[in-house]
Amino acid sequence: MASNFAARANQALMQSSPKWRLAIWLLLMLSASLWTLQLWQNGARVQSDILAMLPHLQQDKLTERALNQVEATLADQVYIALVAKDETTAISAAKLLMQKLEADLVARGKQGALTDIRSADIQLGEALGQFYFPHRFELLTAPQAEALASQNIESLIEAATAQLYNAFSYANSNLLAQDPLLLFPANLLTLAPSSKVRASQGILLANQGDNVAAVVMAKGRESAFNPNAQLAQMTALTQGLDAVKQSYPDITVLKAGALFHALAATQTAKSEISILGLASLLGVIALVWLAFRSVMPLLLAIVTISSGLLLAVTFTLSVFGELHLLTLVFGTSLIGIAIDYSFHFYCERLSDTERSAKATVAYIFPTVTLAFITSALAYVGIGLAPFPGMQQVAIFCAAGLLGAYLTLILAYPLLAGSRLPAGSRPLALAGTYLSSLTQLSKRFTTPLGMGMFALVILVWCLVGVTKLTVDDDIRHLQQSPASVTEPENQLRQLLSGGTDNQFLLVRAPSEEALLQQLERVSPMLNAAIANQELGNYVSLSRYLPSHRKQDTAYHLQGEIYQTQIDTVLTSLGLDENLKPELQAAYLAAKTEYITPAAFFTLGAGKQLAPLWLAPNEANSPVSNGALNDDGASAEHGAEHGADQGADYGADYGADYGAIVLLGGIQQIDALKARFTHDESVQLIDKVADISAVMGHYRLLTLKLLALALGIALLLFSLNFGFKKAAVVVAVPALAALLTLATLGLTGSPLSLFHALALILVFGIGIDYSLFFASAQNHGKAVMMAVFMSACSTLLAFGLLAFSQTQAIHYFGLTLSLGIGFTFLLSPLILTTTLALTTNQLLTTKKS
């Protein structure tokens, strides 16, 4: 059936005019060019976000929303630490940097690259004092609550007396008149998490050995993974830091944030696109020139590659609306594959110089068509992975192959009509190689030779495969240079470990239940910190006590204002006339609860609002600020606001949710174990989840490879018969197995990108096998074409193996090994085919 279809299609091609074919091809290329230009004008763009290559996780709506909140809040944050020998210099340098960044923002307006430029908030303390002071009767620290529960009022009186005589206390007459035991300042201080940072003159400071670091934070207006945004943000930062360096040359700068990782990835990708693509193109050009010594094959090779790249870009932009930089890096390998059709065409012309270009295209059409279909199907197999980036690679390369295939069928009959220069040396070398290989293969046709060959292959595969390890951790696929990671690690240490990608999602059916859950989780996290499993955490429980906790504090303070008020006033020497006012204020505060809705209207509350997930998005507070990695703003407010407070009086599921940010994680497994049996608390580890998905699809891809081999065997059996088809399929199958074994022997761990590369080893290896299975005239032309194809493919993929991006390195290394083994094994198909034909003839004669 397949052979009949190919025969009819071939006959139709022979009857069509080369001029009409060329006209169709030109019209197709012109249409693709105009459509691509239209797509660019309508907003198509180049994407450099490595996260765009990652799989989409299937999560419930609340978890998905939590992930989006954390990414939106913490992504695009930029942290700059200015390290100086003394505090004064550090503060001055930080103020200068903030001044320059704010000047750039004012000058550019909405085009400003960096927004929300800040360090410590001087006014935050006053705001916290104003908010919490009216609720002072619902607030107690743990020691205060314990003293009142045991009716140990004397200890609180002693503590208040000590504060009265402390020159650095918050006590003043106004505060004493409303809070005689001075309980409120201690409660406000508990809002600040334990941290190494402090604030002075509105600047966040931390000690680094004998030096002092001033920390400045900002948020990118656009994504740090947008190349244009990267340039704008880095320009603003560079100008600001240059001004700091001119005024304070001894300052050391530490930088952290996604911007610097994204910039390193973009620079690496651009560099590799230019270097690897150029090297591959120059290698192919040299290969064509050395083989054919003619300008026309070289020009047509460039036309073939260009048309392939044009259709690749057109199809990719049409489907995705953007083109990933890593897709272009992978796509450089298209040069080495698309040119294969040109090689086969010219090698056949070289073997029969009397044959016209049109006749040569018709001669190789059945095999080239079958090869194109199998290679395209191999890329489709890559597209089945849940990676948007890898799906782009599949579309890009499959469309590129289509462009090269159509160029061969439609353009070559007319454009390649000129004769090649006389020269049979390349064919002679190919024939010599084939003869040597045939003589060598005869030695393996004996029982002893076949047994030794099989034993070597078996031992190699068994030893290699048993040593093969697995690594699905996505963090190993994109590793930033030390110039980015080392300063970031130092800055994270300054900020008490910073904030990690993992966080807790606490859920409950109601607002009150959620607040109580958060209060239950906090002691568990404190225990984790004590056990050095965790560095720090940011939880709303610190700022939003539950109604139950507020009721408890209120009733305990009844011991002060209803039972012991006279004793308190007398012991502290206060006017007894304060009693009615204090009691009235206490009674009036009975139902005045601290609520999330009220808290999130504050500046500090807006910064923490992304941690609160209400069931309906419309009821959820909107964040206009950004979280500090260590809650430093709240600490600064607690230190400076206690005395100020006395002067003022869409459906996302049924559950409420709250995010608890984690920082400085040291033992992730131990931390997970603390919440294993608690369904209301979930440790969200997107990195681990994606890694698990990668492991799942790695196994699925290998299963798809086995299935593809089975389908190819059935398909080729219709054309070649079962025995010959088995030999054709056995070559890429054995090449894949030897590749896995070699990876095991060299210590390279197996990942999804190895498995995806094996799919291509199958797709490209089948091409070689098919051409040898269809070879005539002893296969000299096929051997030469396969040699050139293998060289061009190895040029492309071998260069990818030198990529600094681990995923691309794995991809290129596996393909280089696989294609190398396929090249060595595929000529054996010719000798095997001859042996099968000879046996059939002998059987026919005997019968």
Tab-separated table of C-alpha atoms in Angstrom, residues 616-841:
chain	number	residue	atom	x	y	z
A	616	ASN	CA	-13.191	34.688	46.080
A	617	GLU	CA	-10.615	36.830	44.303
A	618	ALA	CA	-12.879	39.863	44.499
A	619	ASN	CA	-12.765	39.653	48.299
A	620	SER	CA	-9.035	39.104	48.406
A	621	PRO	CA	-6.805	42.044	49.323
A	622	VAL	CA	-4.664	43.373	46.526
A	623	SER	CA	-0.996	43.936	47.104
A	624	ASN	CA	0.497	47.254	46.093
A	625	GLY	CA	3.827	46.543	47.716
A	626	ALA	CA	6.326	43.743	47.991
A	627	LEU	CA	7.461	41.418	50.701
A	628	ASN	CA	10.837	41.864	52.273
A	629	ASP	CA	12.676	38.591	52.460
A	630	ASP	CA	13.053	38.672	56.221
A	631	GLY	CA	10.201	40.876	57.394
A	632	ALA	CA	12.636	43.694	58.080
A	633	SER	CA	9.995	46.384	57.552
A	634	ALA	CA	7.913	44.981	60.390
A	635	GLU	CA	10.938	44.793	62.643
A	636	HIS	CA	11.797	48.404	61.994
A	637	GLY	CA	8.218	49.411	62.728
A	638	ALA	CA	8.164	47.461	65.978
A	639	GLU	CA	11.326	49.168	67.185
A	640	HIS	CA	10.124	52.697	66.446
A	641	GLY	CA	6.355	52.630	66.775
A	642	ALA	CA	5.444	51.492	70.292
A	643	ASP	CA	5.392	54.947	71.817
A	644	GLN	CA	3.600	56.459	68.826
A	645	GLY	CA	0.553	54.228	69.283
A	646	ALA	CA	-0.385	55.891	72.600
A	647	ASP	CA	-0.953	59.197	70.832
A	648	TYR	CA	-3.772	57.815	68.633
A	649	GLY	CA	-6.811	55.894	69.107
A	650	ALA	CA	-13.780	35.090	40.857
A	651	ASP	CA	-14.316	31.518	42.496
A	652	TYR	CA	-11.116	29.836	43.745
A	653	GLY	CA	-12.698	27.092	45.840
A	654	ALA	CA	-14.426	27.042	49.214
A	655	ASP	CA	-11.258	27.082	51.344
A	656	TYR	CA	-9.380	30.032	52.756
A	657	GLY	CA	-5.634	29.820	52.298
A	658	ALA	CA	-2.505	31.439	53.720
A	659	ILE	CA	1.068	31.283	52.461
A	660	VAL	CA	3.951	30.922	54.892
A	661	LEU	CA	7.228	31.910	53.258
A	662	LEU	CA	10.277	29.843	54.215
A	663	GLY	CA	13.901	30.883	54.113
A	664	GLY	CA	17.265	29.259	54.680
A	665	ILE	CA	15.941	25.704	54.320
A	666	GLN	CA	18.634	23.213	55.339
A	667	GLN	CA	16.711	19.945	55.655
A	668	ILE	CA	13.750	19.913	53.304
A	669	ASP	CA	12.867	16.259	53.992
A	670	ALA	CA	12.774	16.793	57.758
A	671	LEU	CA	10.609	19.851	57.247
A	672	LYS	CA	8.198	17.900	55.038
A	673	ALA	CA	7.999	15.155	57.643
A	674	ARG	CA	6.605	17.613	60.202
A	675	PHE	CA	3.489	18.117	58.076
A	676	THR	CA	3.152	14.722	56.389
A	677	HIS	CA	0.003	13.721	58.278
A	678	ASP	CA	-1.592	17.166	58.309
A	679	GLU	CA	-3.930	17.615	55.345
A	680	SER	CA	-4.474	21.288	56.157
A	681	VAL	CA	-0.780	22.126	55.717
A	682	GLN	CA	0.973	21.494	52.409
A	683	LEU	CA	4.639	22.143	51.706
A	684	ILE	CA	4.650	23.478	48.145
A	685	ASP	CA	7.896	22.587	46.421
A	686	LYS	CA	7.455	23.454	42.752
A	687	VAL	CA	10.995	22.398	41.926
A	688	ALA	CA	10.426	18.918	43.360
A	689	ASP	CA	7.010	18.649	41.702
A	690	ILE	CA	8.406	19.571	38.297
A	691	SER	CA	11.311	17.181	38.813
A	692	ALA	CA	8.812	14.397	39.562
A	693	VAL	CA	6.915	15.247	36.375
A	694	MET	CA	10.181	15.127	34.452
A	695	GLY	CA	10.896	11.675	35.829
A	696	HIS	CA	7.417	10.511	34.808
A	697	TYR	CA	7.824	11.813	31.258
A	698	ARG	CA	11.345	10.420	31.004
A	699	LEU	CA	9.891	6.936	31.490
A	700	LEU	CA	7.001	7.740	29.152
A	701	THR	CA	9.405	8.963	26.455
A	702	LEU	CA	11.431	5.755	26.626
A	703	LYS	CA	8.193	3.780	26.319
A	704	LEU	CA	7.221	5.914	23.313
A	705	LEU	CA	10.594	5.104	21.771
A	706	ALA	CA	9.918	1.385	22.140
A	707	LEU	CA	6.443	1.886	20.649
A	708	ALA	CA	7.906	3.884	17.739
A	709	LEU	CA	10.320	1.047	17.002
A	710	GLY	CA	7.396	-1.387	16.905
A	711	ILE	CA	5.335	0.839	14.603
A	712	ALA	CA	8.316	1.367	12.292
A	713	LEU	CA	8.824	-2.393	12.105
A	714	LEU	CA	5.217	-2.911	11.008
A	715	LEU	CA	5.368	-0.011	8.525
A	716	PHE	CA	8.609	-1.109	6.917
A	717	SER	CA	7.451	-4.724	6.756
A	718	LEU	CA	4.844	-3.634	4.206
A	719	ASN	CA	7.596	-2.254	1.981
A	720	PHE	CA	10.646	-4.471	2.618
A	721	GLY	CA	9.330	-7.636	4.205
A	722	PHE	CA	9.700	-8.588	7.852
A	723	LYS	CA	13.354	-9.745	7.861
A	724	LYS	CA	14.711	-6.688	6.080
A	725	ALA	CA	12.485	-4.385	8.118
A	726	ALA	CA	13.787	-5.986	11.311
A	727	VAL	CA	17.367	-5.222	10.238
A	728	VAL	CA	16.452	-1.616	9.360
A	729	VAL	CA	14.848	-1.035	12.774
A	730	ALA	CA	17.545	-2.953	14.659
A	731	VAL	CA	20.230	-0.395	13.747
A	732	PRO	CA	18.719	2.670	15.531
A	733	ALA	CA	17.496	0.413	18.348
A	734	LEU	CA	20.998	-0.948	18.960
A	735	ALA	CA	22.459	2.565	18.580
A	736	ALA	CA	20.088	3.832	21.303
A	737	LEU	CA	21.007	0.942	23.596
A	738	LEU	CA	24.738	1.498	23.071
A	739	THR	CA	24.236	5.215	23.744
A	740	LEU	CA	22.556	4.482	27.087
A	741	ALA	CA	25.341	2.074	27.984
A	742	THR	CA	28.028	4.630	27.109
A	743	LEU	CA	26.283	7.280	29.214
A	744	GLY	CA	26.352	4.834	32.109
A	745	LEU	CA	30.040	4.041	31.605
A	746	THR	CA	30.946	7.744	31.443
A	747	GLY	CA	28.894	8.592	34.532
A	748	SER	CA	26.388	10.891	32.795
A	749	PRO	CA	23.017	10.678	34.607
A	750	LEU	CA	19.893	9.898	32.590
A	751	SER	CA	17.332	12.718	32.329
A	752	LEU	CA	14.316	13.567	30.210
A	753	PHE	CA	16.558	15.407	27.767
A	754	HIS	CA	18.580	12.236	27.167
A	755	ALA	CA	15.341	10.381	26.472
A	756	LEU	CA	14.117	13.089	24.084
A	757	ALA	CA	17.441	12.964	22.266
A	758	LEU	CA	17.066	9.193	21.843
A	759	ILE	CA	13.780	9.840	20.026
A	760	LEU	CA	15.779	11.886	17.516
A	761	VAL	CA	18.480	9.238	17.325
A	762	PHE	CA	15.709	6.922	16.195
A	763	GLY	CA	14.281	9.466	13.730
A	764	ILE	CA	17.641	10.308	12.129
A	765	GLY	CA	19.013	6.760	12.376
A	766	ILE	CA	15.997	5.383	10.530
A	767	ASP	CA	16.860	7.727	7.626
A	768	TYR	CA	20.316	6.168	7.287
A	769	SER	CA	18.883	2.682	7.517
A	770	LEU	CA	16.230	3.401	4.907
A	771	PHE	CA	18.724	4.768	2.394
A	772	PHE	CA	20.968	1.734	2.782
A	773	ALA	CA	18.001	-0.626	2.583
A	774	SER	CA	16.956	1.057	-0.688
A	775	ALA	CA	20.516	1.343	-2.065
A	776	GLN	CA	21.497	0.137	-5.515
A	777	ASN	CA	24.830	-0.026	-7.357
A	778	HIS	CA	26.628	-1.281	-4.238
A	779	GLY	CA	25.564	1.816	-2.251
A	780	LYS	CA	28.526	4.115	-2.958
A	781	ALA	CA	26.314	7.196	-3.335
A	782	VAL	CA	24.360	6.297	-0.195
A	783	MET	CA	27.557	5.748	1.785
A	784	MET	CA	28.883	9.125	0.731
A	785	ALA	CA	25.569	10.862	1.516
A	786	VAL	CA	25.265	9.142	4.900
A	787	PHE	CA	28.862	10.042	5.711
A	788	MET	CA	28.220	13.701	4.893
A	789	SER	CA	24.905	13.643	6.749
A	790	ALA	CA	26.509	12.121	9.827
A	791	CYS	CA	29.317	14.670	9.710
A	792	SER	CA	26.910	17.602	9.451
A	793	THR	CA	24.690	16.208	12.219
A	794	LEU	CA	27.672	15.553	14.455
A	795	LEU	CA	28.866	19.077	13.755
A	796	ALA	CA	25.543	20.441	14.938
A	797	PHE	CA	24.834	18.161	17.878
A	798	GLY	CA	28.445	17.657	18.834
A	799	LEU	CA	28.719	21.415	19.304
A	800	LEU	CA	25.559	21.402	21.413
A	801	ALA	CA	27.338	19.018	23.767
A	802	PHE	CA	29.672	21.913	24.643
A	803	SER	CA	26.769	24.140	25.723
A	804	GLN	CA	26.947	25.653	29.208
A	805	THR	CA	23.236	24.956	29.636
A	806	GLN	CA	23.029	21.461	31.064
A	807	ALA	CA	19.803	20.518	29.273
A	808	ILE	CA	21.312	21.382	25.883
A	809	HIS	CA	24.567	19.633	26.820
A	810	TYR	CA	22.685	16.413	27.643
A	811	PHE	CA	20.694	16.683	24.423
A	812	GLY	CA	23.778	17.232	22.259
A	813	LEU	CA	25.896	14.572	23.967
A	814	THR	CA	23.236	11.875	23.582
A	815	LEU	CA	22.591	12.718	19.942
A	816	SER	CA	26.304	12.785	19.141
A	817	LEU	CA	26.771	9.321	20.624
A	818	GLY	CA	23.595	7.972	19.011
A	819	ILE	CA	24.336	9.302	15.536
A	820	GLY	CA	27.924	8.110	15.800
A	821	PHE	CA	26.804	4.565	16.605
A	822	THR	CA	24.136	4.698	13.882
A	823	PHE	CA	26.708	5.753	11.301
A	824	LEU	CA	28.969	2.843	12.243
A	825	LEU	CA	26.144	0.291	12.220
A	826	SER	CA	23.956	1.411	9.293
A	827	PRO	CA	26.287	0.260	6.447
A	828	LEU	CA	25.939	-3.272	7.820
A	829	ILE	CA	22.361	-3.149	6.508
A	830	LEU	CA	23.740	-3.233	2.966
A	831	THR	CA	25.790	-6.364	3.588
A	832	THR	CA	22.925	-7.965	5.500
A	833	THR	CA	20.507	-7.104	2.691
A	834	LEU	CA	22.855	-8.661	0.137
A	835	ALA	CA	23.108	-11.776	2.285
A	836	LEU	CA	19.317	-12.006	2.597
A	837	THR	CA	18.945	-11.550	-1.195
A	838	THR	CA	21.568	-14.225	-1.889
A	839	ASN	CA	19.854	-16.677	0.442
A	840	GLN	CA	16.506	-16.009	-1.244
A	841	LEU	CA	18.040	-16.636	-4.702
